[in-house]
Structures are given as structure tokens and as C-alpha cells.
PDB file of C-alpha atoms in Angstrom:
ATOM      1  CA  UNK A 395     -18.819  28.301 -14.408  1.00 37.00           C
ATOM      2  CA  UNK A 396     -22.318  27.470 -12.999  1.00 34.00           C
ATOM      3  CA  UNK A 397     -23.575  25.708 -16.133  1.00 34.00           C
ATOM      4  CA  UNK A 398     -20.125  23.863 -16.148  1.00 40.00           C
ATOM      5  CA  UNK A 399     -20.909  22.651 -12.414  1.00 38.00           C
ATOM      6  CA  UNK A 400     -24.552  21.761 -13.387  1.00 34.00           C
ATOM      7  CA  UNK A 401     -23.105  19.984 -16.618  1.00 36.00           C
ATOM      8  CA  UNK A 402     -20.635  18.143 -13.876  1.00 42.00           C
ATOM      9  CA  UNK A 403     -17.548  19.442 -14.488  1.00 47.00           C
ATOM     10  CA  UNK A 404     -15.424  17.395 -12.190  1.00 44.00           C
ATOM     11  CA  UNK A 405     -12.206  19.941 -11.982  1.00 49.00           C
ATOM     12  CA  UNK A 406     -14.941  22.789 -11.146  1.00 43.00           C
ATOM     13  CA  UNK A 407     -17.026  20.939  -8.416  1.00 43.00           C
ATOM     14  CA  UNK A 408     -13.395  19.675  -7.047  1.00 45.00           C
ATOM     15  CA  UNK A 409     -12.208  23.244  -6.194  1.00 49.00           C
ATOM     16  CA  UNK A 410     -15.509  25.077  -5.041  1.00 47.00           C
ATOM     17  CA  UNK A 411     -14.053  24.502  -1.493  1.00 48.00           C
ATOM     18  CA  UNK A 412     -11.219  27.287  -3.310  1.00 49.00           C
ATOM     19  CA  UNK A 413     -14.807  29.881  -4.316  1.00 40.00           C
ATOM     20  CA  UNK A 414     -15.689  29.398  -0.389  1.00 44.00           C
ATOM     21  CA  UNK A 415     -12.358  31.083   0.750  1.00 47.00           C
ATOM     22  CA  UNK A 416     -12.755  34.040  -1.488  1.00 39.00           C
ATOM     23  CA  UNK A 417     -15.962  34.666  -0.891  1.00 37.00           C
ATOM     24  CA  UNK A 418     -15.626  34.057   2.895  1.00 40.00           C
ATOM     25  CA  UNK A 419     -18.045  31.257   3.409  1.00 42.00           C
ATOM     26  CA  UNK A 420     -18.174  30.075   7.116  1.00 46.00           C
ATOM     27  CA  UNK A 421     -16.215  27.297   8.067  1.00 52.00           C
ATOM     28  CA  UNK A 422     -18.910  24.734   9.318  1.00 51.00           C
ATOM     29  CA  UNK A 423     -21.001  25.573   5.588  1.00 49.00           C
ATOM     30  CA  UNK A 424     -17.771  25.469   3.696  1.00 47.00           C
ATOM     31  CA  UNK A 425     -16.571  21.917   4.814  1.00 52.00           C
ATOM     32  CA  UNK A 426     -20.002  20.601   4.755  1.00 61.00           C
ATOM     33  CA  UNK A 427     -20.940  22.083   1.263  1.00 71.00           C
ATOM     34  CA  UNK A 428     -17.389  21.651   0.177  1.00 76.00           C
ATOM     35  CA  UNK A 429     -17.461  17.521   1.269  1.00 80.00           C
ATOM     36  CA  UNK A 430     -20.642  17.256  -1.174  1.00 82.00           C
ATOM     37  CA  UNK A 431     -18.903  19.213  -3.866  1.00 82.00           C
ATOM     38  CA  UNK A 432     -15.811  16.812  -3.293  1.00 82.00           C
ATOM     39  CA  UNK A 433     -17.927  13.575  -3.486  1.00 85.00           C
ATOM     40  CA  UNK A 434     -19.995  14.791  -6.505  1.00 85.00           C
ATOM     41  CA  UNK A 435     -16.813  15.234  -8.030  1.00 84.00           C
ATOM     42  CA  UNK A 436     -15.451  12.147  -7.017  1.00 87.00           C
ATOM     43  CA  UNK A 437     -18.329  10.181  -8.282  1.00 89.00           C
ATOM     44  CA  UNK A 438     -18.332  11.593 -11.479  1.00 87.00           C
ATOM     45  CA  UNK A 439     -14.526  11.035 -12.052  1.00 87.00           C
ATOM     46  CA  UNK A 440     -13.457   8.153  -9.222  1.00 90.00           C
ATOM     47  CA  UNK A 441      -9.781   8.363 -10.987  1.00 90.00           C
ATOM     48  CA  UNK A 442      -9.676  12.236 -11.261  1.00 89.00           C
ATOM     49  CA  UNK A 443      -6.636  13.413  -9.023  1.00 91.00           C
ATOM     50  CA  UNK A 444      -8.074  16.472  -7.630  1.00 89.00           C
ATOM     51  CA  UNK A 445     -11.400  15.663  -6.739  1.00 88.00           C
ATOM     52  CA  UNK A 446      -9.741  12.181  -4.815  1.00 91.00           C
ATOM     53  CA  UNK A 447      -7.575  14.641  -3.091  1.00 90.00           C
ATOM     54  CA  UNK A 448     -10.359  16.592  -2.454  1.00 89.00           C
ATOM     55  CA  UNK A 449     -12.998  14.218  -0.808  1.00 90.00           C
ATOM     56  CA  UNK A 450     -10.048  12.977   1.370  1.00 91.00           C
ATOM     57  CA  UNK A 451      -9.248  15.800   2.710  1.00 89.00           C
ATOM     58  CA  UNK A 452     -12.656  16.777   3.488  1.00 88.00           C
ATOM     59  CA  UNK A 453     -13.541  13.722   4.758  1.00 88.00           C
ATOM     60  CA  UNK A 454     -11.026  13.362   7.300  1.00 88.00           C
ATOM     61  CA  UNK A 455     -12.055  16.818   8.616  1.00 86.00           C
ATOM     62  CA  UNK A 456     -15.176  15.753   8.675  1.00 83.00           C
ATOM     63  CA  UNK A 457     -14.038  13.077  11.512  1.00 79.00           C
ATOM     64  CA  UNK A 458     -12.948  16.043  13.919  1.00 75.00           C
ATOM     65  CA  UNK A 459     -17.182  16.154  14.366  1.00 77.00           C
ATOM     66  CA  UNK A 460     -18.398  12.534  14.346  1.00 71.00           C
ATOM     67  CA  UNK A 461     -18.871  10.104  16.849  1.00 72.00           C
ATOM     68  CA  UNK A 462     -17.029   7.107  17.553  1.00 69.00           C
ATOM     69  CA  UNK A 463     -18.543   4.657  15.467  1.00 72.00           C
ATOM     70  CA  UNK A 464     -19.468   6.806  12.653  1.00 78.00           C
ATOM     71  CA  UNK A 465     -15.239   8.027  13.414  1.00 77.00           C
ATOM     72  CA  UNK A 466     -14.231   4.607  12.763  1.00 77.00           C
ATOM     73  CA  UNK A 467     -15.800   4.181   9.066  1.00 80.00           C
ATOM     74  CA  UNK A 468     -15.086   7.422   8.291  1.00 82.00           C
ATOM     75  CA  UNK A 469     -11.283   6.339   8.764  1.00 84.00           C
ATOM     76  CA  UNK A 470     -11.634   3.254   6.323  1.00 85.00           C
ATOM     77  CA  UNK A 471     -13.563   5.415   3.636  1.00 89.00           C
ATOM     78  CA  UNK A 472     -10.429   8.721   4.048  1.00 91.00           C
ATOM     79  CA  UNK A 473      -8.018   5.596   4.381  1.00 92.00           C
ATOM     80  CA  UNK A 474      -8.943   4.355   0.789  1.00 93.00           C
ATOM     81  CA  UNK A 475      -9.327   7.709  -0.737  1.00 94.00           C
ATOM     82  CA  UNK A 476      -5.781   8.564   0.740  1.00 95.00           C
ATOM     83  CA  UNK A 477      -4.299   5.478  -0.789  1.00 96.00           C
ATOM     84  CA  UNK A 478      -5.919   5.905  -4.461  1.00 96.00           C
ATOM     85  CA  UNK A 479      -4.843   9.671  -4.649  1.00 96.00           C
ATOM     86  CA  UNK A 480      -1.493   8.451  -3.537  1.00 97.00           C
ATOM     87  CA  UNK A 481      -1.309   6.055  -5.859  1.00 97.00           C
ATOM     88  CA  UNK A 482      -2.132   8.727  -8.885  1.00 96.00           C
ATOM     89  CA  UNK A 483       0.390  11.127  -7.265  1.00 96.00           C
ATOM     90  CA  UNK A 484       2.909   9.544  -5.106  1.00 96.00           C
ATOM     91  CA  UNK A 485       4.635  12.837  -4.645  1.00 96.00           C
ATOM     92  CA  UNK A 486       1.654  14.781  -3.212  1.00 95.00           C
ATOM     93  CA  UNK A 487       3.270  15.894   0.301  1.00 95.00           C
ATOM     94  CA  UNK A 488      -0.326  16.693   1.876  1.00 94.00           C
ATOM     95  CA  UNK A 489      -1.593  13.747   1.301  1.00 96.00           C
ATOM     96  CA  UNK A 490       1.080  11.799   2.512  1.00 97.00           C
ATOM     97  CA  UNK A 491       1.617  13.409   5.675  1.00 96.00           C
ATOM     98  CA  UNK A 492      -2.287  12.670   6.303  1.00 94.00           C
ATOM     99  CA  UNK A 493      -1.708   9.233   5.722  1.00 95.00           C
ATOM    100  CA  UNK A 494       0.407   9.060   8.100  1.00 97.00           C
ATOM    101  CA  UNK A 495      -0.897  10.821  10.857  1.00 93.00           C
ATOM    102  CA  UNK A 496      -4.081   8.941  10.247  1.00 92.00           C
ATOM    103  CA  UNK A 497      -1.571   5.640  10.342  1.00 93.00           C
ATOM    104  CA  UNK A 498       0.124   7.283  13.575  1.00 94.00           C
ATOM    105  CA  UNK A 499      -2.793   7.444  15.333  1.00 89.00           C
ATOM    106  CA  UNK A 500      -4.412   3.938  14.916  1.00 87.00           C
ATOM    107  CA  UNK A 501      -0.792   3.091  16.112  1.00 91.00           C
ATOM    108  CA  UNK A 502      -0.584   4.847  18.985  1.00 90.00           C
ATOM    109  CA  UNK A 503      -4.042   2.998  19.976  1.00 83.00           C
ATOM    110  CA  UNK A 504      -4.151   1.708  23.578  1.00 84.00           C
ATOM    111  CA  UNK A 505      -4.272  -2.020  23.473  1.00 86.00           C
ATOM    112  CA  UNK A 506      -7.884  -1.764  24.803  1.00 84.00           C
ATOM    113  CA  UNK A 507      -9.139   1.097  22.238  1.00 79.00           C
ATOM    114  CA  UNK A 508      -8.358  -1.240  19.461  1.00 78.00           C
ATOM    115  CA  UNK A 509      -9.858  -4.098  20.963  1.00 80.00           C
ATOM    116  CA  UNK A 510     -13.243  -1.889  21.709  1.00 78.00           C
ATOM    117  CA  UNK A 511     -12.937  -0.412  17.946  1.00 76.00           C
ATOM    118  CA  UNK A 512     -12.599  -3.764  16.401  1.00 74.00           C
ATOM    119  CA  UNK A 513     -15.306  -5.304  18.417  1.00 76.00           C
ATOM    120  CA  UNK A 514     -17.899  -2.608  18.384  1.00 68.00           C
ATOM    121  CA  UNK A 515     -17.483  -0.862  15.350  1.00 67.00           C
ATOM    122  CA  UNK A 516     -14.828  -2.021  12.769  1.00 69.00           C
ATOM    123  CA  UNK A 517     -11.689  -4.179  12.164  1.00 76.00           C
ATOM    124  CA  UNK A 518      -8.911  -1.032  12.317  1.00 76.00           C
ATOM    125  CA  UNK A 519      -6.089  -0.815   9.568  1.00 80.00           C
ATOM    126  CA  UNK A 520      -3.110  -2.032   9.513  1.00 85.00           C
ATOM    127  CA  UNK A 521      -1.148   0.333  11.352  1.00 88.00           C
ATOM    128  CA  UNK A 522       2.795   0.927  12.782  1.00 94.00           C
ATOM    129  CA  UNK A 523       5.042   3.781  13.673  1.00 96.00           C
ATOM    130  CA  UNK A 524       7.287   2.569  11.036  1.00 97.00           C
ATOM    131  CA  UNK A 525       4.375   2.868   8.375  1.00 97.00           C
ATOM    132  CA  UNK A 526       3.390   6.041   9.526  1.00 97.00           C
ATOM    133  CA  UNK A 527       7.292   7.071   9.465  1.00 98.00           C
ATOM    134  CA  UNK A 528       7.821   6.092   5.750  1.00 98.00           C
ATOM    135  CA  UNK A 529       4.992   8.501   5.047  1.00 98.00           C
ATOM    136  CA  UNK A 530       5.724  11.582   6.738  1.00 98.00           C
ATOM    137  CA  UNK A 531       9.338  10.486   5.442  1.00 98.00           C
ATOM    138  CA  UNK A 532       8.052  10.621   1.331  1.00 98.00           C
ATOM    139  CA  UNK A 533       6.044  13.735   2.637  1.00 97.00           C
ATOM    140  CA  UNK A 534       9.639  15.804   3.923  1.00 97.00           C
ATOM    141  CA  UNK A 535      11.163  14.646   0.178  1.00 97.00           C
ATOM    142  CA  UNK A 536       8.694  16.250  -1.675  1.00 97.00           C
ATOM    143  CA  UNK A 537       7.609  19.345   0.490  1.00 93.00           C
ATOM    144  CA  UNK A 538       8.743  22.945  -0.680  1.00 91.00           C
ATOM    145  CA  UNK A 539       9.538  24.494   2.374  1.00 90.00           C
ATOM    146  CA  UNK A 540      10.581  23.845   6.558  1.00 88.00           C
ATOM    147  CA  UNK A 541       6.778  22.443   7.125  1.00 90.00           C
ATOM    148  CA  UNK A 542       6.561  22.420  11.046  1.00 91.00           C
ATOM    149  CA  UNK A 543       3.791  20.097  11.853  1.00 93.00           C
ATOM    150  CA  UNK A 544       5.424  17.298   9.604  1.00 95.00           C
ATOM    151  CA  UNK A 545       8.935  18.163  11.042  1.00 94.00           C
ATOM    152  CA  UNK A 546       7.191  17.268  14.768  1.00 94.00           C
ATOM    153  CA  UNK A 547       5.219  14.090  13.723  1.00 96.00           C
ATOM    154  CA  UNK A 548       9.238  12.780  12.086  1.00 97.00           C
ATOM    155  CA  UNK A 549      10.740  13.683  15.605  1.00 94.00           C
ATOM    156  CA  UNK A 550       7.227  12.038  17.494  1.00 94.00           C
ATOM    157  CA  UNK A 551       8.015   8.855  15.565  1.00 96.00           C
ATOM    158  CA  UNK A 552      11.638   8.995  16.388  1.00 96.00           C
ATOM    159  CA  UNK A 553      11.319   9.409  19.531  1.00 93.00           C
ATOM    160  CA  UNK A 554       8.692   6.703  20.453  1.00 92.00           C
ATOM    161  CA  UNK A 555      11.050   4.230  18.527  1.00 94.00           C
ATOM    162  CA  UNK A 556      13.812   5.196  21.196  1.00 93.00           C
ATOM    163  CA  UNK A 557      15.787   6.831  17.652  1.00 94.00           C
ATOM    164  CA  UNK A 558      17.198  10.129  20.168  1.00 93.00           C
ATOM    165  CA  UNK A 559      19.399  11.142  17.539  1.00 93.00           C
ATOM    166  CA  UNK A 560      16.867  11.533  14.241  1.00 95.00           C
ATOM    167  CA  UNK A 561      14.306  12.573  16.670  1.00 92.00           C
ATOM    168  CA  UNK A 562      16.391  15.401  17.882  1.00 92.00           C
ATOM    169  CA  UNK A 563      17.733  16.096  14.365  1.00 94.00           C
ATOM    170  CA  UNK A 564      14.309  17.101  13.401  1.00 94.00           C
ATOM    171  CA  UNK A 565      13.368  18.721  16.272  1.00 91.00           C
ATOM    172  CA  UNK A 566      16.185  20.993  15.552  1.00 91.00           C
ATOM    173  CA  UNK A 567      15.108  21.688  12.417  1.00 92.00           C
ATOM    174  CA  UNK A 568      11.461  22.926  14.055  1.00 90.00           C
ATOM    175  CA  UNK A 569      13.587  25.150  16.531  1.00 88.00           C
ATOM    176  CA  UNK A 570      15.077  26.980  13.277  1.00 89.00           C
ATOM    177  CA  UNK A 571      11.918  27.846  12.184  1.00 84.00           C
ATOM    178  CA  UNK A 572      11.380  31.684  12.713  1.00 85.00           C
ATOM    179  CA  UNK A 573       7.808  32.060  13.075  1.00 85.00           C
ATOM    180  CA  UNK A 574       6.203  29.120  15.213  1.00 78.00           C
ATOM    181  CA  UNK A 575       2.708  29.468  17.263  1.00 81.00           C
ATOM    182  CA  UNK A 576       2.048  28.725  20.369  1.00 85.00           C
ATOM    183  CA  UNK A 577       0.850  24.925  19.158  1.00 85.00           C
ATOM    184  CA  UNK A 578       3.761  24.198  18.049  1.00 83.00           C
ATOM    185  CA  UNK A 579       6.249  25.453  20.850  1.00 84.00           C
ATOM    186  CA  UNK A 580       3.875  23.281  23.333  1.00 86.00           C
ATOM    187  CA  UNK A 581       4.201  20.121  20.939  1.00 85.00           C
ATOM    188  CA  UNK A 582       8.122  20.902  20.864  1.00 82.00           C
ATOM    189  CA  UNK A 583       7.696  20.417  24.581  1.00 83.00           C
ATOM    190  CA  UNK A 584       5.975  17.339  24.389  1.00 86.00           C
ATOM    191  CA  UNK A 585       8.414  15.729  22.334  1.00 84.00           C
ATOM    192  CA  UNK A 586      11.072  17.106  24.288  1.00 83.00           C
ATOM    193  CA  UNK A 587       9.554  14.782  27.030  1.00 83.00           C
ATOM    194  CA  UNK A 588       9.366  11.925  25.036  1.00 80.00           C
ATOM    195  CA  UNK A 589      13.179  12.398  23.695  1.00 82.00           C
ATOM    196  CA  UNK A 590      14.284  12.692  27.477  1.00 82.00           C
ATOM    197  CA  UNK A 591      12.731   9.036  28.286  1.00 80.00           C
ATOM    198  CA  UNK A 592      14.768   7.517  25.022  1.00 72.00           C
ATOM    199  CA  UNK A 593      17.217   5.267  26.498  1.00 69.00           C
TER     200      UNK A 593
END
């Protein structure tokens, strides 16, 4: 495997982030060692599906620790990688339901946060609840199993478009869940607020 990875074999350096979970590589080393992996890969192969999905991923976790303006390009550069892996594999749920939660939060923006982004760092996205929607829509089609956290953002979306029925449908389906952490009962309450103020 390590002359393969010297040699730049792009399905190996896409899934070392994979070696760093079963050899219990720290967190902080194995996003920041699996990021380079990811990009090595992706510049070897820019139209190889795994390591696009890779580098996006990584790179939008990679946001959680950056500043602002550094933030902002970040977003364009996971943005792009999001779209081209989505474009190779529509039906990747992941992917889509970062897209949109990436989408959902440009759009939920304060009029003056976009106006500071776009003046002092970079033009924002395109971005609406309804875009975001459609996403975390295509991701519920093609997910396996009752996946919580996209179950919330559908109901979030809902409910911000004053839609009280579908954003209580899938709330419902969160409450059915057996096993749900203490994140998710507190965003169940959030949303509970936001359903309350539908009219």
C-alpha cells in the first residue's frame, strides 16, 4: 500500500482518512493529514468520485477552525467540490445534505452579514431555503435509514417557510427515532419554537 500511495494511487490516498480511524489517529492530525491526503488525491484524479467526495468533506470541516475571511473562500472552494461530486453521483445522500446545509446557512444570513461578507471578503453563493430544501429533499430519497440530523434540517426549512404541516411531518418522524442525543432533543425544541410561530 505505501509504494501504491508514493506511486499516487488516487483510491489509496482518498481513503487514508479510513487507516486514521483504525489506527486511532487524533482528530486535529487526522483531518489535517487526511485534507492533504484528500487534495493529493484530488489533484491527481480532479474527476475521481471518491477523492472529490473526500476533499469536500474535509474541507468543509476544515471551516469549523478558520477565520472569517479565510471561512468565506473556504465555502466557494467546498461549494464547487460539492457540486462536481454531485454531479458524478447525484445519489450520494452525504453529500447532498452538506450542500444544503452549507446552502441553508448562507440563507439564513442576516441582511447585514451578507452585505459585510460580500464587501470584505467575497461575493456569497447563490443561496435560498428552497435550494437548500431540494437538497436535503434528494438527500431523504436516497438515504438508507431514519437519518436524524437531515430529518431536522427538512422540518427547519419547513418551518421557516411557514409549511406547519411538512415541518411537523418530519419532526414526527425524528420523535420515532429510538435512540436520539441530547443535540438532537434540544434542536427538536428549537424547531418546535419555530413551528409554534407558523401562522
Amino acid at each position: 500500500m505505501l509504494l501504491r500511495l508514493l506511486m499516487g494511487d488516487v483510491d489509496i490516498i482518498a481513503s487514508t482518512d479510513k487507516i486514521g480511524n483504525v489506527f486511532g489517529v487524533n482528530d486535529d492530525q487526522k483531518d489535517g493529514d487526511g485534507r492533504v491526503y484528500a487534495d493529493s488525491a484530488y489533484k491527481l484524479d480532479e474527476n475521481n468520485f471518491e477523492a472529490l467526495r473526500w476533499v469536500a468533506i474535509l474541507t468543509g470541516a476544515a471551516t469549523d477552525f478558520m477565520g472569517p475571511k479565510e471561512r468565506a473562500e473556504q465555502g466557494h472552494i467546498f461549494k464547487e467540490y460539492l457540486d462536481k461530486a454531485i454531479k458524478i453521483n447525484p445519489n450520494e445522500f452525504t453529500l447532498l445534505h452538506l450542500r444544503g446545509r452549507f446552502t441553508f446557512e448562507v440563507a439564513t444570513l442576516s441582511w447585514i452579514e451578507k452585505k459585510v461578507c460580500n464587501a470584505l471578503f467575497t461575493t456569497l453563493p447563490d443561496a435560498s431555503i428552497d435550494m437548500a430544501l431540494q437538497d436535503f429533499i434528494e438527500a431523504e430519497h436516497n438515504v438508507t435509514f431514519a437519518w436524524a440530523e437531515n430529518l431536522l434540517y427538512l422540518a427547519r426549512c419547513y418551518a421557516m417557510k411557514k409549511d406547519k404541516d411538512n415541518a411537523q411531518i418530519y419532526l414526527d418522524k425524528v420523535d420515532k427515532i429510538e435512540k436520539k442525543d441530547d443535540m438532537i432533543h434540544e434542536q427538536m425544541s428549537e424547531i418546535k419554537t419555530l413551528i409554534t410561530k407558523c401562522r
